[in-house]
PDB file of C-alpha atoms in Angstrom:
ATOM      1  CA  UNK E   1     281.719 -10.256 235.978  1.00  0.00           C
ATOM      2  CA  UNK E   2     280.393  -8.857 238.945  1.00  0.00           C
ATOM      3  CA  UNK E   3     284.151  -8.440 240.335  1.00  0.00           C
ATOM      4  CA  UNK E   4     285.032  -5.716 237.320  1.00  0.00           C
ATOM      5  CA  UNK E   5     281.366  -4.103 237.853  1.00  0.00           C
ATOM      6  CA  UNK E   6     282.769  -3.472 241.475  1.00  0.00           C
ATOM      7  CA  UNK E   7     285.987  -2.370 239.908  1.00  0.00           C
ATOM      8  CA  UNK E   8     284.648  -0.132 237.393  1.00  0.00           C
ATOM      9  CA  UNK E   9     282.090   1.499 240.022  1.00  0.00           C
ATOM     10  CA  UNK E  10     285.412   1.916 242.453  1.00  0.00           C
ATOM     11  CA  UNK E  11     287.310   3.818 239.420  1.00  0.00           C
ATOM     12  CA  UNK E  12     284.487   5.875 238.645  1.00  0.00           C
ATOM     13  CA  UNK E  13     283.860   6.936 242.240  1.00  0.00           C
ATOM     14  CA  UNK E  14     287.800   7.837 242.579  1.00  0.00           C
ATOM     15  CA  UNK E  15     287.857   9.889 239.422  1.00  0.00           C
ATOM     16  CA  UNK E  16     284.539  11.624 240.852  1.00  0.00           C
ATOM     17  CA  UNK E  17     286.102  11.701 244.674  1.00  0.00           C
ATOM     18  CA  UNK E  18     289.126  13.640 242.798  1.00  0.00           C
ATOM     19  CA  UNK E  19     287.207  15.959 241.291  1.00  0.00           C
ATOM     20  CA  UNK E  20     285.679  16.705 243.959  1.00  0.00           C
ATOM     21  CA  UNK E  21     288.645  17.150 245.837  1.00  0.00           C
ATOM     22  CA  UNK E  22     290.284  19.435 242.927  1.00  0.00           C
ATOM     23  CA  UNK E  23     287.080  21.566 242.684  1.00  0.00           C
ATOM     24  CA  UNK E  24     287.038  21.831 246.815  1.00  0.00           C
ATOM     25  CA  UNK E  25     290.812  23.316 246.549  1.00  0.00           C
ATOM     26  CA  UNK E  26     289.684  25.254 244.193  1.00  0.00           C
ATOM     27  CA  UNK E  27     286.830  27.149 245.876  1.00  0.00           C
ATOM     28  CA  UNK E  28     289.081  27.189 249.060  1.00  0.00           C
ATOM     29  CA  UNK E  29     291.958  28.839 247.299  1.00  0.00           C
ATOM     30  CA  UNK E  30     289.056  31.677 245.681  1.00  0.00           C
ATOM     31  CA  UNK E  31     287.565  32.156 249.231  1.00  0.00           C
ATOM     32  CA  UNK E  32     290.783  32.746 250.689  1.00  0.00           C
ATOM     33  CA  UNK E  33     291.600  35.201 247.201  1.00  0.00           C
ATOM     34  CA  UNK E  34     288.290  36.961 247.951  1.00  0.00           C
ATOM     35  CA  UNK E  35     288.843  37.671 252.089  1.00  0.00           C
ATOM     36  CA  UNK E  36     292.225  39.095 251.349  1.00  0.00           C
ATOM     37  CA  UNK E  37     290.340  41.473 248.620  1.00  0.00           C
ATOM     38  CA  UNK E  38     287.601  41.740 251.093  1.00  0.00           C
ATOM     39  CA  UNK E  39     290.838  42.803 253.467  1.00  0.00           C
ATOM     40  CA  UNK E  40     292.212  45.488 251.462  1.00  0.00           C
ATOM     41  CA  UNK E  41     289.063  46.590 250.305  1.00  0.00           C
ATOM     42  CA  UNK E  42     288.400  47.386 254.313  1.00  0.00           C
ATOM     43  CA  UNK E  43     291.630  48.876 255.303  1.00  0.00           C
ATOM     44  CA  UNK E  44     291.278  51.390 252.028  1.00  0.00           C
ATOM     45  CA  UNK E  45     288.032  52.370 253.376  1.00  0.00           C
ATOM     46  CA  UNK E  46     289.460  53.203 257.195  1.00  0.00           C
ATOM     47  CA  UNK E  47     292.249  55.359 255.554  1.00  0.00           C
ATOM     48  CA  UNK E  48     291.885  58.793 256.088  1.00  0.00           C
ATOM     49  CA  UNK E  49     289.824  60.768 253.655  1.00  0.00           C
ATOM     50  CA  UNK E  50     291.887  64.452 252.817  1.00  0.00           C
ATOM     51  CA  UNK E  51     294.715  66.240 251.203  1.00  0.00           C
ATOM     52  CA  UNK E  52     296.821  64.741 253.737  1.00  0.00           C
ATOM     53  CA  UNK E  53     296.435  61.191 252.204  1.00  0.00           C
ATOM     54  CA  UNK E  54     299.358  59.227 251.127  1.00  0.00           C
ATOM     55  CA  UNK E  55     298.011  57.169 248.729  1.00  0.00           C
ATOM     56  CA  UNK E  56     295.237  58.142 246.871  1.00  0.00           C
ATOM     57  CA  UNK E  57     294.481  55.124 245.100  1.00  0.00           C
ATOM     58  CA  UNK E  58     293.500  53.794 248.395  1.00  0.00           C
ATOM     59  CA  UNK E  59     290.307  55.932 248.338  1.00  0.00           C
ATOM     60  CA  UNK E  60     287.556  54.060 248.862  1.00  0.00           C
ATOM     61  CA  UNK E  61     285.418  56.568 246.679  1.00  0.00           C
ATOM     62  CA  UNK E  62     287.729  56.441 243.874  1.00  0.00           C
ATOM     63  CA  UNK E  63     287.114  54.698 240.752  1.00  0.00           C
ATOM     64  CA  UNK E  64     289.880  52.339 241.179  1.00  0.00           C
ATOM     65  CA  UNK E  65     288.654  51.201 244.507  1.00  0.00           C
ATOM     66  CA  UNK E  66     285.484  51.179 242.767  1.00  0.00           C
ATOM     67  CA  UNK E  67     286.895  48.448 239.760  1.00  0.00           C
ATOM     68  CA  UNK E  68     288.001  46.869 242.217  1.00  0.00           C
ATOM     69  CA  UNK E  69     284.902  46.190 244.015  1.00  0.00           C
ATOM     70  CA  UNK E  70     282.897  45.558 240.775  1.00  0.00           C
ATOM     71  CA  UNK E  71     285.451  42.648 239.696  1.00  0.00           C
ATOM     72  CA  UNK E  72     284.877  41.135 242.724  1.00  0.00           C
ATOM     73  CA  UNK E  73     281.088  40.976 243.352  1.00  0.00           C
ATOM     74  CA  UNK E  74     278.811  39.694 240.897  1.00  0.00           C
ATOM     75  CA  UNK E  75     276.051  41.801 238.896  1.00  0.00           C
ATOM     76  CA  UNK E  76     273.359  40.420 241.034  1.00  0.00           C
ATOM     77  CA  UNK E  77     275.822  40.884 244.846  1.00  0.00           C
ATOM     78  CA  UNK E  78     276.090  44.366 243.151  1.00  0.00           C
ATOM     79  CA  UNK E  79     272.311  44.699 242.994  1.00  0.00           C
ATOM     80  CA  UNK E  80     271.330  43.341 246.128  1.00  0.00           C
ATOM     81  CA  UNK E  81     274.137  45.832 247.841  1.00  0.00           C
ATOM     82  CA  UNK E  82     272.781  48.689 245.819  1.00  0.00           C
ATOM     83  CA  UNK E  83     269.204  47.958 246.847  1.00  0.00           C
ATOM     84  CA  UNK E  84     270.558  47.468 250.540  1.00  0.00           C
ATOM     85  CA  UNK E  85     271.881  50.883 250.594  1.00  0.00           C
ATOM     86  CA  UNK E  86     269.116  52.482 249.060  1.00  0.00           C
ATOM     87  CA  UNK E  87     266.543  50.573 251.170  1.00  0.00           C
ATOM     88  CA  UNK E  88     269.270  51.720 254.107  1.00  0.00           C
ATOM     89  CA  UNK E  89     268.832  55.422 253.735  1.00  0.00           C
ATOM     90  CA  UNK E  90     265.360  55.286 253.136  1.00  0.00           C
ATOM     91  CA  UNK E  91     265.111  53.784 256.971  1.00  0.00           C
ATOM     92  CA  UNK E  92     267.419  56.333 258.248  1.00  0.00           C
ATOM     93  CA  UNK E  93     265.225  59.142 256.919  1.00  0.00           C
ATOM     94  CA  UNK E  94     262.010  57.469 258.156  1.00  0.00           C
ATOM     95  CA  UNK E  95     264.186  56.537 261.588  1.00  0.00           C
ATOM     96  CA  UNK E  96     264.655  60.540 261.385  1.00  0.00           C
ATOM     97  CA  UNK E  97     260.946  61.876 260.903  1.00  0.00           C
ATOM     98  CA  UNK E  98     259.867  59.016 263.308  1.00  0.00           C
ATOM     99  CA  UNK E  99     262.144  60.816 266.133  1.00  0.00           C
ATOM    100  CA  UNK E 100     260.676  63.992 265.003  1.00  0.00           C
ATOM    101  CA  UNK E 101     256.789  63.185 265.489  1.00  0.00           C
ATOM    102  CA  UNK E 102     258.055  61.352 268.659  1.00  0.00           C
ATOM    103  CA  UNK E 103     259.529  64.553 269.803  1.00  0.00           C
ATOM    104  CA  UNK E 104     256.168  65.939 268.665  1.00  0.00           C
ATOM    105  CA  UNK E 105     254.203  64.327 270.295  1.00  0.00           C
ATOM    106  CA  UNK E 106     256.008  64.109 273.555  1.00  0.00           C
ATOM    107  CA  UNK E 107     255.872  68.038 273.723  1.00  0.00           C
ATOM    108  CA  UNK E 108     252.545  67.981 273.068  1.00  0.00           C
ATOM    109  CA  UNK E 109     251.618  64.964 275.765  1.00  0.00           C
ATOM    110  CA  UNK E 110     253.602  67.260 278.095  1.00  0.00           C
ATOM    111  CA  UNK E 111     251.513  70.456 277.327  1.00  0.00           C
ATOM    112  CA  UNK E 112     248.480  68.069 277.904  1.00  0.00           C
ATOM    113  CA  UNK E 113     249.623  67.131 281.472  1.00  0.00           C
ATOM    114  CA  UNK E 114     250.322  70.621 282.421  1.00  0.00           C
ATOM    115  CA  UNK E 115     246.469  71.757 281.313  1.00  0.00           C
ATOM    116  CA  UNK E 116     245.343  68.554 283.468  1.00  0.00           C
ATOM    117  CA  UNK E 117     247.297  69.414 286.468  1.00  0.00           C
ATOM    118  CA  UNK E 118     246.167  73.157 286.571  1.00  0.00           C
ATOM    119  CA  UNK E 119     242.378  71.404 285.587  1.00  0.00           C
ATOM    120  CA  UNK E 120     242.840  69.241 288.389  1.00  0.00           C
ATOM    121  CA  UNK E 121     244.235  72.162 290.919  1.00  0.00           C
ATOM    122  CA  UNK E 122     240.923  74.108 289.995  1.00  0.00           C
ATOM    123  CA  UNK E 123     238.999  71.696 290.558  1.00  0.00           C
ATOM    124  CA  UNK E 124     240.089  70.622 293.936  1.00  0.00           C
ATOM    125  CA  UNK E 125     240.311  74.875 294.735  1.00  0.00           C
ATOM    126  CA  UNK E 126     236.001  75.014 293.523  1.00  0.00           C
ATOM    127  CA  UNK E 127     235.613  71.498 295.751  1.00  0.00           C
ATOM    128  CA  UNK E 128     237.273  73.148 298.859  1.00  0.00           C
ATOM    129  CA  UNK E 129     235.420  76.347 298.425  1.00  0.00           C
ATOM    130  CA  UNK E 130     232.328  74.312 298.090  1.00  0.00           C
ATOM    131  CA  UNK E 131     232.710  72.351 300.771  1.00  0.00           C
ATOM    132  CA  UNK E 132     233.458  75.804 302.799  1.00  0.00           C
ATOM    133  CA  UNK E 133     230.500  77.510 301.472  1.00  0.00           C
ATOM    134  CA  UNK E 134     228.625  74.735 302.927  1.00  0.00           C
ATOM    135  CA  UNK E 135     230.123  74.734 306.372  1.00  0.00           C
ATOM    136  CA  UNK E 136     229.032  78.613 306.381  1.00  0.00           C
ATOM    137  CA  UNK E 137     225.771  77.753 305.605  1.00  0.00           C
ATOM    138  CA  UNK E 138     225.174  75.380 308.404  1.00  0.00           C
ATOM    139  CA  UNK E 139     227.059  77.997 311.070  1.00  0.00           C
ATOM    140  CA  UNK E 140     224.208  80.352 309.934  1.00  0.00           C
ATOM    141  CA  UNK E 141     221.170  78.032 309.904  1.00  0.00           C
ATOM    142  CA  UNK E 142     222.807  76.958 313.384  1.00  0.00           C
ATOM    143  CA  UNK E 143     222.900  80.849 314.647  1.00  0.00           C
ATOM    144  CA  UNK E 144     219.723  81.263 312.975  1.00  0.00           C
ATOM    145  CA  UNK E 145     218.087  78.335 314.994  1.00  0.00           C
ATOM    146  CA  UNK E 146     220.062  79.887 318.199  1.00  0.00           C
ATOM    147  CA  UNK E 147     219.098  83.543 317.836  1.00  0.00           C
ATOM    148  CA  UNK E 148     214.726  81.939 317.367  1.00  0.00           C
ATOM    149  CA  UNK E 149     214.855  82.119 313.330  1.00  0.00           C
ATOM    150  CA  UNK E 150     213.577  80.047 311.306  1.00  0.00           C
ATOM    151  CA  UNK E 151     215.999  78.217 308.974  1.00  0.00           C
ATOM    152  CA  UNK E 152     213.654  77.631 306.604  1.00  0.00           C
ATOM    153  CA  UNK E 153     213.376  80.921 305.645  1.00  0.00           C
ATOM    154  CA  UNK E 154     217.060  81.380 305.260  1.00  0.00           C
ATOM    155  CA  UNK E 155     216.994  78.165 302.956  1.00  0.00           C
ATOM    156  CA  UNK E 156     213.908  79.371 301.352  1.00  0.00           C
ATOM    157  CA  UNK E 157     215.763  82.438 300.660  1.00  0.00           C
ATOM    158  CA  UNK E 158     219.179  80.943 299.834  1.00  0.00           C
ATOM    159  CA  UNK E 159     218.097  78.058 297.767  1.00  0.00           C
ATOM    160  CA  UNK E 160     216.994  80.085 294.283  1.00  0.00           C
ATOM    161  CA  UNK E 161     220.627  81.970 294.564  1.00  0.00           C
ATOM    162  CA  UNK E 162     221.851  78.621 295.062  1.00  0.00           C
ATOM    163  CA  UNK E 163     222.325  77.826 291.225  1.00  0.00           C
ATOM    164  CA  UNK E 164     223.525  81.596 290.347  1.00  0.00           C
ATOM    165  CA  UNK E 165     226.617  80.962 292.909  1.00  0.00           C
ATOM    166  CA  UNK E 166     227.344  77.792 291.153  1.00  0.00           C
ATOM    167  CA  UNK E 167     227.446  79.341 288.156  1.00  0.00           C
ATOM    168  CA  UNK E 168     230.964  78.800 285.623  1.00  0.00           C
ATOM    169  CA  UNK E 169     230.780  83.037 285.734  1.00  0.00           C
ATOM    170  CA  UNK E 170     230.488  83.143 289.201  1.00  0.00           C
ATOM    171  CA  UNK E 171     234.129  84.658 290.663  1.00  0.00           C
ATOM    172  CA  UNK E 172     233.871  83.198 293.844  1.00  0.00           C
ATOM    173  CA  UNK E 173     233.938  79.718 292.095  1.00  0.00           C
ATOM    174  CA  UNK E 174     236.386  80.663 289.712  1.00  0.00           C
ATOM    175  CA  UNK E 175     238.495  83.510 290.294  1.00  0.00           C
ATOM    176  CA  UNK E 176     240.338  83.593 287.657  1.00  0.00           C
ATOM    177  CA  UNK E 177     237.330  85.153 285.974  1.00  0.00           C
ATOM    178  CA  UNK E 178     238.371  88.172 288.092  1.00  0.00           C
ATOM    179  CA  UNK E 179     240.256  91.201 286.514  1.00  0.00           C
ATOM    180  CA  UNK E 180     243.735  90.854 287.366  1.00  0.00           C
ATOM    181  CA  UNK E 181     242.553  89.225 290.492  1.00  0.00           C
ATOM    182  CA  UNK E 182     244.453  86.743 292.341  1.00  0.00           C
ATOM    183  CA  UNK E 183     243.125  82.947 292.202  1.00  0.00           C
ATOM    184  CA  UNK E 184     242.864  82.113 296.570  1.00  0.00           C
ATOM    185  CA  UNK E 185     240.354  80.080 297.707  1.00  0.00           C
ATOM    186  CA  UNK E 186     237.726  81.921 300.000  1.00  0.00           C
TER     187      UNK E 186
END
């Protein structure tokens, strides 16, 4: 009993190892169908578009190329390629106007450094004439002290034109507040 169990089971499992086999020619023999389409589908598309074409049916554009293509891919292939491209050009454009605000904004970064480095210029120029004013101020409280003055009374008397001097309208500071005036330090 058990012997024709085993015998049955080994019949069954042939018959199911056969089909399996058949169905596994099968889908070889359609994948190797669906490259060469794939193939010829691929060489229409590199042919040259224009009057000077041979063979027009080899358009990729043109409805028969077009069949073609819709025989071979299923409805929902066909959906997920039309979404694809869609979804494709919309990231082109967006690729596009994100180059465009990059470029943007680069220009705009670059206008910013130039107003820095100019800020920056001007501000060392106001530092060094600062620092010079200062210098001039201790020659003269130096000659002062020299000549039997008192430097007090040239601080006393410098000191409440001290913030006037410092002031942003002040052309010695910044001479570019001067008519048609060149900007040199003093």
């Amino acid at each position: 009993m058990k012997a024709e169990k085993w015998l049955f089971e080994c019949r069954n499992l042939e018959e199911k190892y056969e089909s399996v086999t058949k169905e596994k020619e099968r889908l070889l023999a359609e994948r190797d169908s669906l490259r060469e389409a794939n193939e010829e589908l691929r060489c229409a598309q590199l042919q040259p578009r224009g009057p000077s074409q041979a063979d027009p049916s080899l358009d990729p554009t043109s409805p028969a190329v077009e069949n073609l293509a819709a025989e071979i891919l299923p409805a929902e292939l066909r959906e997920t390629l039309l979404q694809l491209q869609g979804e494709n050009r919309r990231l082109c454009q967006q690729e596009a106007a994100d180059r465009e605000r990059q470029e943007e904004l680069q220009r705009h970064l670059e206008e910013a450094n130039r107003a820095r480095h100019q800020l920056e210029t001007q501000h060392r120029l106001n530092q060094q004439q600062l620092l010079d004013l200062r210098v001039q101020v201790e020659d003269l409280q130096k000659a002062l002290k020299e000549q039997g003055g008192k430097s007090e009374d040239v601080s006393a008397h410098l000191l409440p034109a001290w913030p006037s001097l410092l002031s942003p309208n002040n052309p010695l500071f910044f001479p570019h507040l001067l008519p048609d005036a060149p900007c040199s330090p003093l």
